[in-house]
Tab-separated table of C-alpha atoms and ligand atoms in Angstrom:
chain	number	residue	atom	x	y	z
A	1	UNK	CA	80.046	70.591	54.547
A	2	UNK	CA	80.223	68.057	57.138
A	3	UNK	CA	82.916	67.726	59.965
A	4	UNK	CA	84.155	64.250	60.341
A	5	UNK	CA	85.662	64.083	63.947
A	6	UNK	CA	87.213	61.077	65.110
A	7	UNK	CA	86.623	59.790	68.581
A	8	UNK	CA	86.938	55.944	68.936
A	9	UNK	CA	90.575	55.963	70.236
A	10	UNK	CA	91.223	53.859	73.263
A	11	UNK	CA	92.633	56.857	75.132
A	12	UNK	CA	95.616	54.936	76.832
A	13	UNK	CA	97.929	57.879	77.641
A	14	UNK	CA	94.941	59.279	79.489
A	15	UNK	CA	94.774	56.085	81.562
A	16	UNK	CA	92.745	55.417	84.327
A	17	UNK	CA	90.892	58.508	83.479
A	18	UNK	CA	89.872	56.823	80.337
A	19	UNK	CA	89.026	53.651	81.423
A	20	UNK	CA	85.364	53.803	81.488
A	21	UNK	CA	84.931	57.417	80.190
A	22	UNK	CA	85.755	58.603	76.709
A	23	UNK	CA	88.877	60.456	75.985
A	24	UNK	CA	87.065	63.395	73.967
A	25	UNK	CA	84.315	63.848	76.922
A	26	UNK	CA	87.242	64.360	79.786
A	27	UNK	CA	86.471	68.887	80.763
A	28	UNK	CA	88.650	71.102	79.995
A	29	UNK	CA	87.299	73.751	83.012
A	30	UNK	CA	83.681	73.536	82.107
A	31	UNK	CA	82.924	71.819	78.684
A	32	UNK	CA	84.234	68.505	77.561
A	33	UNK	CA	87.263	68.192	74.929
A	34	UNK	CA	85.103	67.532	72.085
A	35	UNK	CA	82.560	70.275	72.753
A	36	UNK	CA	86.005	72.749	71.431
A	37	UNK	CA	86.000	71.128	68.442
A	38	UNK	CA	82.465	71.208	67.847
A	39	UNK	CA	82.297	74.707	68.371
A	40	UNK	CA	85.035	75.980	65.732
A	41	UNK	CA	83.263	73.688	63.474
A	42	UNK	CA	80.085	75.812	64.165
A	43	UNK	CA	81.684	78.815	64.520
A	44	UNK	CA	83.258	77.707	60.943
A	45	UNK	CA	80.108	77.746	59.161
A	46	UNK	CA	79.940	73.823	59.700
A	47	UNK	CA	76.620	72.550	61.200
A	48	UNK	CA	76.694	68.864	60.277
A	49	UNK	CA	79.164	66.678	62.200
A	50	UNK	CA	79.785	63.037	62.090
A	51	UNK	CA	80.901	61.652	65.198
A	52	UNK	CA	83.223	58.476	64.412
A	53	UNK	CA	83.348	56.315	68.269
A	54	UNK	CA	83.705	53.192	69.098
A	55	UNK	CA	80.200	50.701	68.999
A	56	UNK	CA	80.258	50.736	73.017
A	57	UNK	CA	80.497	54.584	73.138
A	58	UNK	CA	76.820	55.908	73.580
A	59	UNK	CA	77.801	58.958	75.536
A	60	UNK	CA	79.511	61.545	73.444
A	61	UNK	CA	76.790	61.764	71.094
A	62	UNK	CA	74.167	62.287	74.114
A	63	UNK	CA	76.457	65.270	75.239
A	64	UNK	CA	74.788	67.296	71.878
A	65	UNK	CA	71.231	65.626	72.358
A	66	UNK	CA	68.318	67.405	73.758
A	67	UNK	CA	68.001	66.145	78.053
A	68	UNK	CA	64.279	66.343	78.378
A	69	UNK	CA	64.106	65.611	82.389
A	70	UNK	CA	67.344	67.638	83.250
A	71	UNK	CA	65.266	70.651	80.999
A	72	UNK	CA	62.586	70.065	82.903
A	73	UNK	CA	64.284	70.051	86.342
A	74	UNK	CA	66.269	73.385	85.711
A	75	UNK	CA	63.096	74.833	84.421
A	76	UNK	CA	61.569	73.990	88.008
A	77	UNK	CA	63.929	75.175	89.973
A	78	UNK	CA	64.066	78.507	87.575
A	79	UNK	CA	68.091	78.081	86.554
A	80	UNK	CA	67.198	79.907	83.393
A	81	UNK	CA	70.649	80.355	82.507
A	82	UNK	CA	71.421	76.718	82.849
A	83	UNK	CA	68.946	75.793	80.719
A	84	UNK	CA	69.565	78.031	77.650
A	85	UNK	CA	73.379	76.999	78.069
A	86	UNK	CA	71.598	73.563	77.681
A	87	UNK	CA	69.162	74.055	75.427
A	88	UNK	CA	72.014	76.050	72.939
A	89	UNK	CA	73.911	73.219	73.519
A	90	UNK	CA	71.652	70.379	72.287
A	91	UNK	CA	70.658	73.113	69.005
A	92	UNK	CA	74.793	73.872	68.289
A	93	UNK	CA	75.034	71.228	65.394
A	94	UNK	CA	73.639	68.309	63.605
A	95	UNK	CA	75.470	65.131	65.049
A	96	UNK	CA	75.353	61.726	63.734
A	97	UNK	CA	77.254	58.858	65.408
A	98	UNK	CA	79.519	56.772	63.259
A	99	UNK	CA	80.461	53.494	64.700
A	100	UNK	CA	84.116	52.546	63.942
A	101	UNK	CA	83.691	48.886	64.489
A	102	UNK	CA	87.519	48.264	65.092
A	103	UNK	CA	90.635	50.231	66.034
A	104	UNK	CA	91.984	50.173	62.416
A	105	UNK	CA	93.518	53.687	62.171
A	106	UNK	CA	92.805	57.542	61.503
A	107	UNK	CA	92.379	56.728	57.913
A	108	UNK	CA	90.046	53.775	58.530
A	109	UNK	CA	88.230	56.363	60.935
A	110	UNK	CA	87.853	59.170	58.434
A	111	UNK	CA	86.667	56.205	55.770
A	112	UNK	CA	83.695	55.284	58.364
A	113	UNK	CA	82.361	58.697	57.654
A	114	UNK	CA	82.045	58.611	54.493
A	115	UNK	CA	78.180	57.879	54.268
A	116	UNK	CA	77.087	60.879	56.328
A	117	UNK	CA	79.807	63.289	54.573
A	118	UNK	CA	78.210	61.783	50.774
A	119	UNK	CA	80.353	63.246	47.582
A	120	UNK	CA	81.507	66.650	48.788
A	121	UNK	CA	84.271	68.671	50.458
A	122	UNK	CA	84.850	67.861	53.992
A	123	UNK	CA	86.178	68.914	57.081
A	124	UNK	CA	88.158	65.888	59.674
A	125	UNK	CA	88.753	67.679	63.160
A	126	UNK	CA	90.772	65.639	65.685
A	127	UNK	CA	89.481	66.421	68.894
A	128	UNK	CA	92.677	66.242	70.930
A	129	UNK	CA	94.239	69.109	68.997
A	130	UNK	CA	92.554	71.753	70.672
A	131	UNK	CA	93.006	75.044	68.818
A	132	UNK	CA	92.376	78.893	70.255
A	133	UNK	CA	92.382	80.654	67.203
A	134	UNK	CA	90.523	84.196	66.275
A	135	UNK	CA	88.772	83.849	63.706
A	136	UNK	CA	88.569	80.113	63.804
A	137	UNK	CA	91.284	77.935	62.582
A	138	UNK	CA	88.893	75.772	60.202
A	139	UNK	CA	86.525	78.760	59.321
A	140	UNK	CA	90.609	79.830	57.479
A	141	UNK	CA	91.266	76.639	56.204
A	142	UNK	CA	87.929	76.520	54.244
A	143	UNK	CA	88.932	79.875	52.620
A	144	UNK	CA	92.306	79.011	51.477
A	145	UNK	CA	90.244	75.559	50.335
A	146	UNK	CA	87.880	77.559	48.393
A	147	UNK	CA	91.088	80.073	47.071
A	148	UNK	CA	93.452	76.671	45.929
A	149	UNK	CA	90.872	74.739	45.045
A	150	UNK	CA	92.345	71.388	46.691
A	151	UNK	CA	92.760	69.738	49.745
A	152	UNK	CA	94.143	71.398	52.905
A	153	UNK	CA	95.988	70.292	55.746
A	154	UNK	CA	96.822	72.077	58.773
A	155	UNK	CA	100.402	72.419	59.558
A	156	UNK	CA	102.531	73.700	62.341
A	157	UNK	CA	106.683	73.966	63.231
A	158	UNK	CA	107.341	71.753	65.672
A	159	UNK	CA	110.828	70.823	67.760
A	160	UNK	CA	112.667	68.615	65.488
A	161	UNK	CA	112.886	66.357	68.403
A	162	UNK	CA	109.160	65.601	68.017
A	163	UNK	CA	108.551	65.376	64.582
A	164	UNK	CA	108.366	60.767	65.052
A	165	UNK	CA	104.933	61.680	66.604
A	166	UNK	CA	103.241	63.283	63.510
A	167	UNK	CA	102.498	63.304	59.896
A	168	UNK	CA	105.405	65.292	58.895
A	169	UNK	CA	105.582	67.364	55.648
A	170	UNK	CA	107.446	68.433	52.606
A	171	UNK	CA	106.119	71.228	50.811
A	172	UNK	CA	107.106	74.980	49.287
A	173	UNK	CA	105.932	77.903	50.301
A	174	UNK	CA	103.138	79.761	47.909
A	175	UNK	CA	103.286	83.324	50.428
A	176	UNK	CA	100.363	83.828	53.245
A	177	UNK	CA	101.046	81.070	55.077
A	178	UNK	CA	99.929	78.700	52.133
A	179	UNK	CA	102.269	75.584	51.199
A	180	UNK	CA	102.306	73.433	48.230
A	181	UNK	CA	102.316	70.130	49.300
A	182	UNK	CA	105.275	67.959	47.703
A	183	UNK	CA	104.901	64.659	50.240
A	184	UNK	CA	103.910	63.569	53.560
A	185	UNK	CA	105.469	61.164	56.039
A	186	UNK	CA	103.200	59.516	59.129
A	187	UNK	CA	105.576	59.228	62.130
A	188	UNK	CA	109.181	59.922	60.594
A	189	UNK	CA	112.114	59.200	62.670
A	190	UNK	CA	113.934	62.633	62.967
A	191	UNK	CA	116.441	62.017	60.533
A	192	UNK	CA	114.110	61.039	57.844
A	193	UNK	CA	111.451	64.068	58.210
A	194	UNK	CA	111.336	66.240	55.572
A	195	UNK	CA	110.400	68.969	57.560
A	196	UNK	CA	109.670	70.137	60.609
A	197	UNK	CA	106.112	71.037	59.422
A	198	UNK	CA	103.675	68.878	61.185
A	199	UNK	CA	100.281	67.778	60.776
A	200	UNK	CA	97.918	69.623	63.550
A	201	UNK	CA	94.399	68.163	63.475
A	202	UNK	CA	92.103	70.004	60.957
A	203	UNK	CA	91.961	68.673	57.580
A	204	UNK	CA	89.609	70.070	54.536
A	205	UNK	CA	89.084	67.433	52.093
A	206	UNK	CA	87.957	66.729	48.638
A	207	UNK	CA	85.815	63.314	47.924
A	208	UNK	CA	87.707	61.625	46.295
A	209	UNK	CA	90.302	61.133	49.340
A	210	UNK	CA	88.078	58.353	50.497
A	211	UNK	CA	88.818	56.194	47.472
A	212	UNK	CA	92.618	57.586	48.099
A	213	UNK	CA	91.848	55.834	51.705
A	214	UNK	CA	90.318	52.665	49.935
A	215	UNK	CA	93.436	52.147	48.526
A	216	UNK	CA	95.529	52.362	51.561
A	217	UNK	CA	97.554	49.484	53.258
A	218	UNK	CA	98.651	49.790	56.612
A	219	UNK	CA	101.042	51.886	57.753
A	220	UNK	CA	103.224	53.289	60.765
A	221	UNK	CA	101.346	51.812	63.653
A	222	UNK	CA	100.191	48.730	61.367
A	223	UNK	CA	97.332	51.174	61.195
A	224	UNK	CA	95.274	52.831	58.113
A	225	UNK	CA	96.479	56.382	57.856
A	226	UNK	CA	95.073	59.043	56.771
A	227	UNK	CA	98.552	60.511	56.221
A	228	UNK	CA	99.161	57.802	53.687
A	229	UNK	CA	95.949	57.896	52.036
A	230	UNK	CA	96.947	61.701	51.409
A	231	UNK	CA	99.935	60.820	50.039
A	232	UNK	CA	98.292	58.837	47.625
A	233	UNK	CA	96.192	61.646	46.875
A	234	UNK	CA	99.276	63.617	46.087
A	235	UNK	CA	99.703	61.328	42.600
A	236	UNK	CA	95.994	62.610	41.423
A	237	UNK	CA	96.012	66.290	42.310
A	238	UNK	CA	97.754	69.486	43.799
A	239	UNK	CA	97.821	69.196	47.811
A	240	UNK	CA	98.130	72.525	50.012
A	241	UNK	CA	98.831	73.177	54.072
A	242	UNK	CA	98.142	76.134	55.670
A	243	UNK	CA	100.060	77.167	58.979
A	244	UNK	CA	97.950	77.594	61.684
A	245	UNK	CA	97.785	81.385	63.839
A	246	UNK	CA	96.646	80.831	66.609
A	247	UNK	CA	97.428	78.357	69.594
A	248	UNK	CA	96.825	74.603	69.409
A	249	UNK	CA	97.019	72.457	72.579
A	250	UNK	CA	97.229	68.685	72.475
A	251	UNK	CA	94.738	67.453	75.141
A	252	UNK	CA	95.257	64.140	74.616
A	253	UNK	CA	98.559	63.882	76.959
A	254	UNK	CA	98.494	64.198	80.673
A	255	UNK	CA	100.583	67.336	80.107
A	256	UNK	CA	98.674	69.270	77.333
A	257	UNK	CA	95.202	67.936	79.190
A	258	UNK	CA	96.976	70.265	81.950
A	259	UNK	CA	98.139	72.911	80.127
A	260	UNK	CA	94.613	73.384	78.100
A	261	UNK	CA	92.986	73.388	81.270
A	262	UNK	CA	95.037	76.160	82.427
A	263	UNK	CA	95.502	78.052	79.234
A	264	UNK	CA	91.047	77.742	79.004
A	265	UNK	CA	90.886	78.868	83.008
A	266	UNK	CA	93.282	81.906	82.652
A	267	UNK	CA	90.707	83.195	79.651
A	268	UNK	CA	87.841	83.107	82.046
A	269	UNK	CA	88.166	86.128	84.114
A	270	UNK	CA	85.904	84.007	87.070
A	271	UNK	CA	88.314	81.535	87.040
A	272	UNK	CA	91.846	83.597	86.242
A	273	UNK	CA	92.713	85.224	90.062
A	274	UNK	CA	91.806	81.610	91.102
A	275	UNK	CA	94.599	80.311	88.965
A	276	UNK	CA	96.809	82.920	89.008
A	277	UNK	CA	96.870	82.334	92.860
A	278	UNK	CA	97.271	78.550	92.835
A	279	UNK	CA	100.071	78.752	90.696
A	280	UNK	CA	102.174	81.302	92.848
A	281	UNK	CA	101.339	79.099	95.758
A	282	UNK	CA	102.784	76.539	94.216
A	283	UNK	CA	105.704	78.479	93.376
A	284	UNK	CA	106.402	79.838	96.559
A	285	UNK	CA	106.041	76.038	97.813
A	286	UNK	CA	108.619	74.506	95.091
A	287	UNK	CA	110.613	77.355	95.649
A	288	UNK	CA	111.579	76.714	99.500
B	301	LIG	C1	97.387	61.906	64.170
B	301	LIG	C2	97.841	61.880	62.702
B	301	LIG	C3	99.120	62.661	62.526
B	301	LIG	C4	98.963	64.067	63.067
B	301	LIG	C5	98.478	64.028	64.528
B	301	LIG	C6	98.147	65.429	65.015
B	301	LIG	O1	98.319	61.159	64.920
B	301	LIG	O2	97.989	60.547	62.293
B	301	LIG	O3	99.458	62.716	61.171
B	301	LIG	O4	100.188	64.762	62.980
B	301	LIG	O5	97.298	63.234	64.661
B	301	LIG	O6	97.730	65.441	66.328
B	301	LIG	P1	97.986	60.621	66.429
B	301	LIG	O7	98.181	61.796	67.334
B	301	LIG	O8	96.571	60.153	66.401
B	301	LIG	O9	98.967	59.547	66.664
């Protein structure tokens, strides 16, 4: 199975940060944001990932290549923990840049992987949607994939005062956690969602979605969706969600970029007295 992760967003509400660097290679503590998803995909039993960017963006497929001269200078200078941490790094998955050629949409994004993904199941990981899950929130996804037989979405309940910025949901409840899938809205003003079940970033996918995609005008956003091109899916065969255990951070907002970043830090025990400290400080300082 191949992971299909989208990267070739402009990155505005990360702005300046974004300006010349990619959205996906911004750290959270130590490791940039798309190095998380990489890893559950891994840790997933997916090795093969195909990296959608935009045509400019050379960097955030070099972040998973081998670095001959930095290899060599940590060998030199005998950092031999550096250099497995780098070495493990450039062997953690097969990666193959996709060029999106313009900012057409998630759908249009997931259709630009098509070639490397080939006719089988696969996996579409949105980097921004950071998820802390034991075991891994994909690795689950695959088995309730394997025990419906169909495509799987993962869904989450959000405020209802949020639901306009996802693909929403309609869908009944099969028991474990499992929902049949009955539509599927992309952005719905509040009073129109049918739930308050909301897309979260992992998808695992049959084939035949990308001719599902084909078919696909634009949509909210005047953009390809890949909400849409699921909901044309929907008229062909049985859709399923499965809500997600675990804890999903959005790290593509000023906020959640903050919030990940502390959530990640207070998990390193290094890093969590550090934290822990800072944030009474700042406390005590609001607090007089
Ligand atoms: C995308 C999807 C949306 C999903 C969301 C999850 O929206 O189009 O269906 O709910 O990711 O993060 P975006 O955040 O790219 O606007």
């Amino acid at each position: 199975m191949t992971a299909v992760i989208p990267a070739a967003g402009l990155g505005t509400r990360m702005l300046p940060a974004t300006k010349s660097i990619p959205k996906e290679l911004l750290p959270l503590v130590d490791r940039p944001i798309v190095q998380y998803g990489v890893e559950e995909a891994v840790r997933s039993g997916v090795r093969r990932v195909a990296l959608v960017t935009n045509p400019g963006n050379t960097l955030s497929a070099s972040h998973f290549a081998p670095h001959p001269a930095l290899e060599r200078a940590l060998a030199e200078s005998g950092r031999t923990e550096a250099l497995a941490a780098m070495r493990a790094l450039a062997a953690l998955a097969e990666v193959t840049t996709v060029h999106q050629e313009a900012p057409l949409g998630l759908g249009h994004a997931v259709l630009c992987g098509r070639r490397v993904v080939g006719d089988a199941p696969f996996a579409v990981m949105l980097p921004d949607d950071v998820i802390d899950a034991e075991p891994p929130a994909l690795g689950r996804m695959i088995d309730v994939f394997i025990e419906v037989g169909g495509p799987v979405v993962l869904v989450e309940r959000v405020p209802h005062s949020v639901v306009h910025r996802y693909g929403v949901i309609a869908a009944e409840p099969l028991g474990g956690g499992v929902h049949r899938v009955t539509d599927l809205v992309e952005k719905p003003a509040p009073d129109e969602a049918p739930s308050d079940l909301a897309i979260v970033g992992r998808y695992v996918l049959t084939p035949d979605t990308f001719a599902a995609l084909e078919a696909t005008g634009t949509g909210a956003g005047g953009e390809i969706q890949l909400t849409d091109g699921l909901r044309r899916l929907l008229r062909q065969r049985p859709v399923y969600a499965w809500e997600l255990e675990g804890k999903r951070l959005d790290a593509g907002t000023p906020a959640g970029y903050l919030e990940a970043t502390i959530h990640f830090a207070l998990k390193r025990p290094d890093l969590a007295p550090v934290i822990e400290e800072a944030l009474g400080a700042a406390r005590g300082v609001a607090g007089r």
